[in-house]
């Protein structure tokens, strides 16, 4: 019996074949087709696929069906939308790795670091994004909500790029200026860069497919999923500094990489002039000694406890808001409750 993730991943070869046929129809050279297929698989498969699976899970909950109760057509359409989200993620990651000069991604070299790829990866990123709209047209053109799907992907892509822009301007790796940092900027960055496409997009896609399309219901979902996505990213920032590398699967690098994370912003809010001086001199420096000095200030300021207090407050607030969700038009608070339960007190 396959797991939900294995079942989802089993849909991808047919998507690659469909896109291959689109390229063949243009009579492009065979080596270009092989290049594109390799890019599709290398950059789209191998992650946790949480965003793609969320589309299927949300649709299932809204329709009150188990995974096995979905018809073949229902499952294929929901999985296709899920893969469109994964393609969007792949597009962002290929571009992001170039901008950040990253070395590895998902335990293998970043796409642009592969032999003969280099800056061709920029065009490959564009082609990953373009695949979304080819697939939507091929499979949803006849649906009443087709243009809603197209507009949703365009809007969320723009929102994510706004978050990336502010992040790049606020915290370039080669120029440390903590006066640019603030909790308000951090909130904007994580909401736009992460929450829209990771939390709201999968749920909204499933809502359109399930026929729950009123502006009120979409707003209900957005109003809870965006702070939930912000909470998720604050957790990530906390775990980068305080998590167990053996559990997380990586060693945190946010301090040395000059990341505009929640932990440093909370510390800047609380630091006295002497502590601020230590942070200014040591944050964003590629050295374990300077990192230790920054962490010592975090410990003095008891930032770990601040996070635990924040976590309890935000979780209680979100639960209260979920309890008030209006389910009269078919939307279900259970969708949001499951998201919250997945991330509350997570360790990785």
Short mmCIF file of C-alpha atoms in Angstrom, two decimals:
data_model
loop_
_atom_site.label_atom_id
_atom_site.label_comp_id
_atom_site.label_asym_id
_atom_site.label_seq_id
_atom_site.Cartn_x
_atom_site.Cartn_y
_atom_site.Cartn_z
CA UNK A 1 0.00 0.00 0.00
CA UNK A 2 1.50 3.32 -1.04
CA UNK A 3 1.69 6.34 1.26
CA UNK A 4 -0.16 9.56 0.28
CA UNK A 5 3.21 11.06 -0.73
CA UNK A 6 4.10 8.03 -2.90
CA UNK A 7 0.69 8.17 -4.56
CA UNK A 8 1.16 11.89 -5.22
CA UNK A 9 4.68 11.41 -6.64
CA UNK A 10 3.41 8.63 -8.91
CA UNK A 11 1.43 11.30 -10.79
CA UNK A 12 4.52 13.26 -11.79
CA UNK A 13 5.88 11.10 -14.65
CA UNK A 14 2.68 11.66 -16.65
CA UNK A 15 3.06 15.44 -16.09
CA UNK A 16 6.64 15.28 -17.38
CA UNK A 17 5.43 13.30 -20.41
CA UNK A 18 2.67 15.86 -21.08
CA UNK A 19 5.15 18.75 -20.97
CA UNK A 20 7.58 16.75 -23.13
CA UNK A 21 4.87 16.44 -25.78
CA UNK A 22 4.29 20.20 -25.65
CA UNK A 23 7.99 20.75 -26.43
CA UNK A 24 7.98 18.09 -29.16
CA UNK A 25 5.12 19.91 -30.89
CA UNK A 26 7.38 22.95 -31.29
CA UNK A 27 9.97 20.76 -33.07
CA UNK A 28 12.71 21.87 -30.69
CA UNK A 29 15.96 19.86 -30.76
CA UNK A 30 15.88 16.59 -28.75
CA UNK A 31 18.71 17.72 -26.44
CA UNK A 32 16.55 20.66 -25.28
CA UNK A 33 13.69 18.30 -24.46
CA UNK A 34 16.01 16.07 -22.42
CA UNK A 35 17.41 19.12 -20.62
CA UNK A 36 13.92 20.31 -19.67
CA UNK A 37 12.85 16.87 -18.45
CA UNK A 38 15.96 16.64 -16.28
CA UNK A 39 15.29 20.11 -14.85
CA UNK A 40 11.66 19.22 -14.08
CA UNK A 41 12.55 16.08 -12.14
CA UNK A 42 15.68 17.46 -10.44
CA UNK A 43 13.95 20.59 -9.14
CA UNK A 44 10.40 19.40 -8.44
CA UNK A 45 10.88 15.97 -6.82
CA UNK A 46 12.80 15.21 -3.64
CA UNK A 47 11.24 17.62 -1.16
CA UNK A 48 8.61 16.90 1.47
CA UNK A 49 5.81 17.85 -0.98
CA UNK A 50 3.78 19.31 1.90
CA UNK A 51 2.33 22.10 -0.24
CA UNK A 52 1.17 19.76 -3.00
CA UNK A 53 -0.27 17.24 -0.56
CA UNK A 54 -2.13 20.06 1.22
CA UNK A 55 -4.23 20.64 -1.90
CA UNK A 56 -5.42 17.01 -1.89
CA UNK A 57 -5.96 16.92 1.89
CA UNK A 58 -7.95 20.17 1.88
CA UNK A 59 -10.13 19.08 -1.04
CA UNK A 60 -10.78 15.76 0.68
CA UNK A 61 -11.82 17.45 3.93
CA UNK A 62 -14.07 19.95 2.15
CA UNK A 63 -15.78 17.08 0.32
CA UNK A 64 -15.91 14.93 3.47
CA UNK A 65 -14.17 12.02 1.75
CA UNK A 66 -11.25 9.76 2.59
CA UNK A 67 -8.36 9.52 0.13
CA UNK A 68 -9.72 6.20 -1.18
CA UNK A 69 -13.20 7.68 -1.69
CA UNK A 70 -12.00 10.28 -4.20
CA UNK A 71 -12.81 9.35 -7.80
CA UNK A 72 -9.85 8.87 -10.13
CA UNK A 73 -10.67 12.14 -11.91
CA UNK A 74 -11.02 14.04 -8.60
CA UNK A 75 -7.69 12.74 -7.36
CA UNK A 76 -5.88 13.48 -10.62
CA UNK A 77 -7.18 17.06 -10.75
CA UNK A 78 -6.35 17.76 -7.10
CA UNK A 79 -2.91 16.18 -7.53
CA UNK A 80 -2.31 18.23 -10.69
CA UNK A 81 -3.05 21.44 -8.77
CA UNK A 82 -0.73 20.15 -6.05
CA UNK A 83 2.03 19.65 -8.60
CA UNK A 84 1.45 23.16 -9.93
CA UNK A 85 2.21 24.43 -6.40
CA UNK A 86 5.33 22.25 -6.32
CA UNK A 87 6.40 23.67 -9.71
CA UNK A 88 5.95 27.19 -8.33
CA UNK A 89 8.11 26.20 -5.36
CA UNK A 90 10.73 24.74 -7.74
CA UNK A 91 10.76 28.00 -9.73
CA UNK A 92 11.31 30.04 -6.56
CA UNK A 93 14.04 27.74 -5.24
CA UNK A 94 16.09 27.63 -8.46
CA UNK A 95 16.09 31.44 -8.61
CA UNK A 96 16.57 31.87 -4.85
CA UNK A 97 19.64 29.60 -4.81
CA UNK A 98 21.29 31.73 -7.49
CA UNK A 99 20.50 34.97 -5.62
CA UNK A 100 21.83 33.53 -2.35
CA UNK A 101 24.86 31.79 -3.92
CA UNK A 102 23.68 28.60 -2.20
CA UNK A 103 25.61 25.36 -2.59
CA UNK A 104 23.16 22.57 -1.80
CA UNK A 105 19.41 22.07 -1.84
CA UNK A 106 17.56 18.96 -0.58
CA UNK A 107 20.85 17.18 -0.01
CA UNK A 108 22.20 17.62 -3.55
CA UNK A 109 23.95 20.44 -5.44
CA UNK A 110 21.73 23.39 -6.33
CA UNK A 111 20.57 23.15 -9.95
CA UNK A 112 22.81 26.02 -11.12
CA UNK A 113 25.81 24.29 -9.51
CA UNK A 114 25.43 21.24 -11.78
CA UNK A 115 27.96 20.75 -14.61
CA UNK A 116 27.10 22.84 -17.70
CA UNK A 117 24.04 24.40 -16.04
CA UNK A 118 25.30 27.65 -14.50
CA UNK A 119 23.21 30.66 -15.51
CA UNK A 120 21.07 28.58 -17.89
CA UNK A 121 19.26 27.88 -14.60
CA UNK A 122 17.65 31.34 -14.86
CA UNK A 123 15.84 30.31 -18.04
CA UNK A 124 15.09 26.90 -16.50
CA UNK A 125 13.39 28.70 -13.59
CA UNK A 126 11.18 30.62 -16.04
CA UNK A 127 10.28 27.35 -17.77
CA UNK A 128 9.29 25.71 -14.47
CA UNK A 129 6.88 28.59 -13.87
CA UNK A 130 5.52 28.48 -17.44
CA UNK A 131 4.67 24.78 -16.99
CA UNK A 132 2.03 25.75 -14.42
CA UNK A 133 -0.03 27.68 -16.96
CA UNK A 134 0.31 25.00 -19.65
CA UNK A 135 -1.05 22.39 -17.21
CA UNK A 136 -3.87 24.65 -15.97
CA UNK A 137 -4.97 25.35 -19.55
CA UNK A 138 -4.79 21.69 -20.56
CA UNK A 139 -6.82 20.41 -17.60
CA UNK A 140 -9.02 23.24 -16.32
CA UNK A 141 -9.88 25.42 -19.35
CA UNK A 142 -13.48 24.17 -19.36
CA UNK A 143 -14.02 24.73 -15.63
CA UNK A 144 -15.95 27.80 -14.47
CA UNK A 145 -13.14 28.57 -11.99
CA UNK A 146 -10.30 28.36 -14.56
CA UNK A 147 -9.53 32.07 -14.59
CA UNK A 148 -9.68 32.12 -10.77
CA UNK A 149 -6.87 29.53 -10.69
CA UNK A 150 -4.77 31.51 -13.18
CA UNK A 151 -5.26 34.79 -11.31
CA UNK A 152 -4.54 33.13 -7.97
CA UNK A 153 -1.19 31.78 -9.20
CA UNK A 154 -0.26 35.18 -10.68
CA UNK A 155 -1.21 37.07 -7.50
CA UNK A 156 0.58 34.69 -5.15
CA UNK A 157 3.69 34.69 -7.34
CA UNK A 158 3.81 38.49 -7.18
CA UNK A 159 3.23 38.48 -3.42
CA UNK A 160 6.10 36.01 -2.93
CA UNK A 161 8.39 38.13 -5.08
CA UNK A 162 7.53 41.22 -2.99
CA UNK A 163 8.59 39.34 0.14
CA UNK A 164 11.80 38.24 -1.53
CA UNK A 165 12.54 41.81 -2.64
CA UNK A 166 12.23 43.24 0.87
CA UNK A 167 14.30 40.34 2.25
CA UNK A 168 17.11 40.95 -0.27
CA UNK A 169 17.12 44.70 0.42
CA UNK A 170 16.96 44.29 4.21
CA UNK A 171 19.50 41.52 4.72
CA UNK A 172 22.06 41.13 1.93
CA UNK A 173 24.64 38.53 2.93
CA UNK A 174 27.61 40.79 2.14
CA UNK A 175 26.45 43.95 3.93
CA UNK A 176 25.31 43.78 7.56
CA UNK A 177 23.22 46.71 8.78
CA UNK A 178 20.99 45.77 11.70
CA UNK A 179 19.40 49.23 11.68
CA UNK A 180 17.42 48.00 8.64
CA UNK A 181 15.92 45.15 10.69
CA UNK A 182 12.61 45.29 12.58
CA UNK A 183 9.89 42.89 13.70
CA UNK A 184 7.48 44.75 11.37
CA UNK A 185 9.73 44.12 8.35
CA UNK A 186 10.18 40.50 9.42
CA UNK A 187 6.40 40.06 9.59
CA UNK A 188 5.95 41.48 6.07
CA UNK A 189 8.79 39.38 4.63
CA UNK A 190 7.58 36.06 6.03
CA UNK A 191 3.91 36.73 5.25
CA UNK A 192 4.61 37.62 1.63
CA UNK A 193 7.61 35.38 0.99
CA UNK A 194 6.26 32.23 2.66
CA UNK A 195 2.69 32.34 4.00
CA UNK A 196 0.84 33.21 0.80
CA UNK A 197 2.26 30.41 -1.36
CA UNK A 198 2.89 27.80 1.33
CA UNK A 199 -0.35 28.10 3.31
CA UNK A 200 -3.03 30.12 1.53
CA UNK A 201 -2.41 28.97 -2.06
CA UNK A 202 -2.92 25.18 -1.55
CA UNK A 203 -6.12 25.75 0.45
CA UNK A 204 -7.56 28.32 -1.98
CA UNK A 205 -6.90 25.99 -4.95
CA UNK A 206 -8.75 23.16 -3.21
CA UNK A 207 -11.61 25.54 -2.33
CA UNK A 208 -12.06 26.56 -5.97
CA UNK A 209 -12.07 22.92 -7.06
CA UNK A 210 -14.60 22.05 -4.33
CA UNK A 211 -16.89 24.89 -5.41
CA UNK A 212 -16.41 26.95 -2.24
CA UNK A 213 -15.59 30.22 -3.92
CA UNK A 214 -17.37 33.03 -2.10
CA UNK A 215 -15.14 36.03 -1.27
CA UNK A 216 -16.21 35.64 2.38
CA UNK A 217 -14.92 32.07 2.60
CA UNK A 218 -11.67 32.86 0.80
CA UNK A 219 -11.17 35.79 3.20
CA UNK A 220 -11.88 33.54 6.21
CA UNK A 221 -9.18 31.15 5.03
CA UNK A 222 -6.67 33.91 4.26
CA UNK A 223 -7.20 35.71 7.58
CA UNK A 224 -6.17 32.60 9.52
CA UNK A 225 -3.69 30.98 7.12
CA UNK A 226 -1.45 34.07 6.81
CA UNK A 227 -0.77 34.42 10.57
CA UNK A 228 -0.43 30.63 10.69
CA UNK A 229 2.23 30.85 7.96
CA UNK A 230 3.98 33.64 9.86
CA UNK A 231 3.97 31.47 13.00
CA UNK A 232 5.48 28.60 10.98
CA UNK A 233 8.34 30.83 9.80
CA UNK A 234 8.96 32.23 13.29
CA UNK A 235 9.25 28.60 14.44
CA UNK A 236 11.75 27.97 11.64
CA UNK A 237 13.82 30.95 12.76
CA UNK A 238 13.72 29.72 16.36
CA UNK A 239 14.67 26.15 15.42
CA UNK A 240 17.58 27.41 13.29
CA UNK A 241 19.08 28.86 16.46
CA UNK A 242 17.79 26.58 19.23
CA UNK A 243 16.73 23.33 17.51
CA UNK A 244 18.60 20.04 17.71
CA UNK A 245 20.58 19.59 14.46
CA UNK A 246 20.16 15.81 14.76
CA UNK A 247 16.37 16.26 14.71
CA UNK A 248 16.18 19.08 12.16
CA UNK A 249 18.67 17.45 9.80
CA UNK A 250 20.87 20.52 9.36
CA UNK A 251 23.03 22.96 11.30
CA UNK A 252 21.51 26.43 11.60
CA UNK A 253 23.24 29.17 9.60
CA UNK A 254 20.92 32.19 10.02
CA UNK A 255 23.29 34.11 12.32
CA UNK A 256 26.32 33.79 10.03
CA UNK A 257 24.17 34.40 6.91
CA UNK A 258 22.80 37.74 8.19
CA UNK A 259 19.20 36.49 8.01
CA UNK A 260 16.46 38.92 9.03
CA UNK A 261 14.93 36.30 11.35
CA UNK A 262 12.56 36.59 14.31
CA UNK A 263 15.26 35.75 16.89
CA UNK A 264 17.61 38.61 15.96
CA UNK A 265 14.72 41.06 15.62
CA UNK A 266 13.38 40.14 19.05
CA UNK A 267 16.90 40.56 20.48
CA UNK A 268 17.27 43.98 18.84
CA UNK A 269 13.98 45.03 20.40
CA UNK A 270 15.23 44.12 23.91
CA UNK A 271 18.99 44.76 23.81
CA UNK A 272 20.69 47.43 25.91
CA UNK A 273 23.41 49.59 24.21
CA UNK A 274 26.22 47.21 25.23
CA UNK A 275 24.38 44.13 23.95
CA UNK A 276 23.41 45.99 20.77
CA UNK A 277 27.09 46.76 20.13
CA UNK A 278 27.95 43.04 20.39
CA UNK A 279 25.17 42.17 17.95
CA UNK A 280 26.23 44.89 15.47
CA UNK A 281 29.84 43.69 15.52
CA UNK A 282 29.20 39.94 15.34
CA UNK A 283 25.94 39.23 13.50
CA UNK A 284 26.34 38.15 9.87
CA UNK A 285 30.05 37.31 10.25
CA UNK A 286 31.18 33.93 8.86
CA UNK A 287 32.77 32.67 12.06
CA UNK A 288 31.77 30.25 14.81
CA UNK A 289 33.38 32.56 17.41
CA UNK A 290 31.24 35.55 16.45
CA UNK A 291 28.18 33.32 16.24
CA UNK A 292 28.82 32.18 19.83
CA UNK A 293 28.95 35.82 20.98
CA UNK A 294 25.60 36.54 19.32
CA UNK A 295 24.05 33.43 20.91
CA UNK A 296 25.37 34.52 24.31
CA UNK A 297 23.45 37.79 23.96
CA UNK A 298 20.33 35.84 22.93
CA UNK A 299 20.70 33.78 26.12
CA UNK A 300 21.14 36.88 28.29
CA UNK A 301 17.95 38.30 26.81
CA UNK A 302 16.10 34.99 27.30
CA UNK A 303 14.88 34.94 23.68
CA UNK A 304 14.03 31.21 23.89
CA UNK A 305 11.42 31.94 26.54
CA UNK A 306 10.07 34.83 24.46
CA UNK A 307 9.47 32.37 21.63
CA UNK A 308 7.67 29.88 23.91
CA UNK A 309 5.45 32.70 25.18
CA UNK A 310 4.79 33.84 21.60
CA UNK A 311 3.95 30.27 20.54
CA UNK A 312 1.34 29.83 23.27
CA UNK A 313 -0.23 33.22 22.55
CA UNK A 314 -0.44 32.78 18.76
CA UNK A 315 -1.74 29.19 19.02
CA UNK A 316 -4.47 30.25 21.49
CA UNK A 317 -5.39 33.20 19.27
CA UNK A 318 -5.58 31.04 16.14
CA UNK A 319 -7.69 28.39 17.91
CA UNK A 320 -10.12 31.06 19.05
CA UNK A 321 -10.40 32.40 15.50
CA UNK A 322 -10.84 28.93 14.01
CA UNK A 323 -13.68 28.26 16.49
CA UNK A 324 -15.53 31.27 15.05
CA UNK A 325 -15.28 30.20 11.39
CA UNK A 326 -18.62 30.46 9.58
CA UNK A 327 -19.24 27.04 7.99
CA UNK A 328 -22.65 27.88 6.53
CA UNK A 329 -21.41 28.02 2.91
CA UNK A 330 -19.39 24.79 3.03
CA UNK A 331 -15.97 25.91 4.28
CA UNK A 332 -14.69 23.98 7.32
CA UNK A 333 -12.65 25.21 10.26
CA UNK A 334 -11.26 21.67 10.48
CA UNK A 335 -9.02 22.46 7.48
CA UNK A 336 -7.33 25.22 9.49
CA UNK A 337 -7.26 23.19 12.71
CA UNK A 338 -5.29 20.42 10.97
CA UNK A 339 -2.72 22.93 9.69
CA UNK A 340 -2.30 24.34 13.20
CA UNK A 341 -1.98 20.92 14.83
CA UNK A 342 0.72 19.93 12.33
CA UNK A 343 2.98 22.82 13.27
CA UNK A 344 2.20 23.47 16.96
CA UNK A 345 5.26 22.57 19.08
CA UNK A 346 7.03 20.98 16.09
CA UNK A 347 10.72 20.16 16.56
CA UNK A 348 11.80 20.09 12.90
#
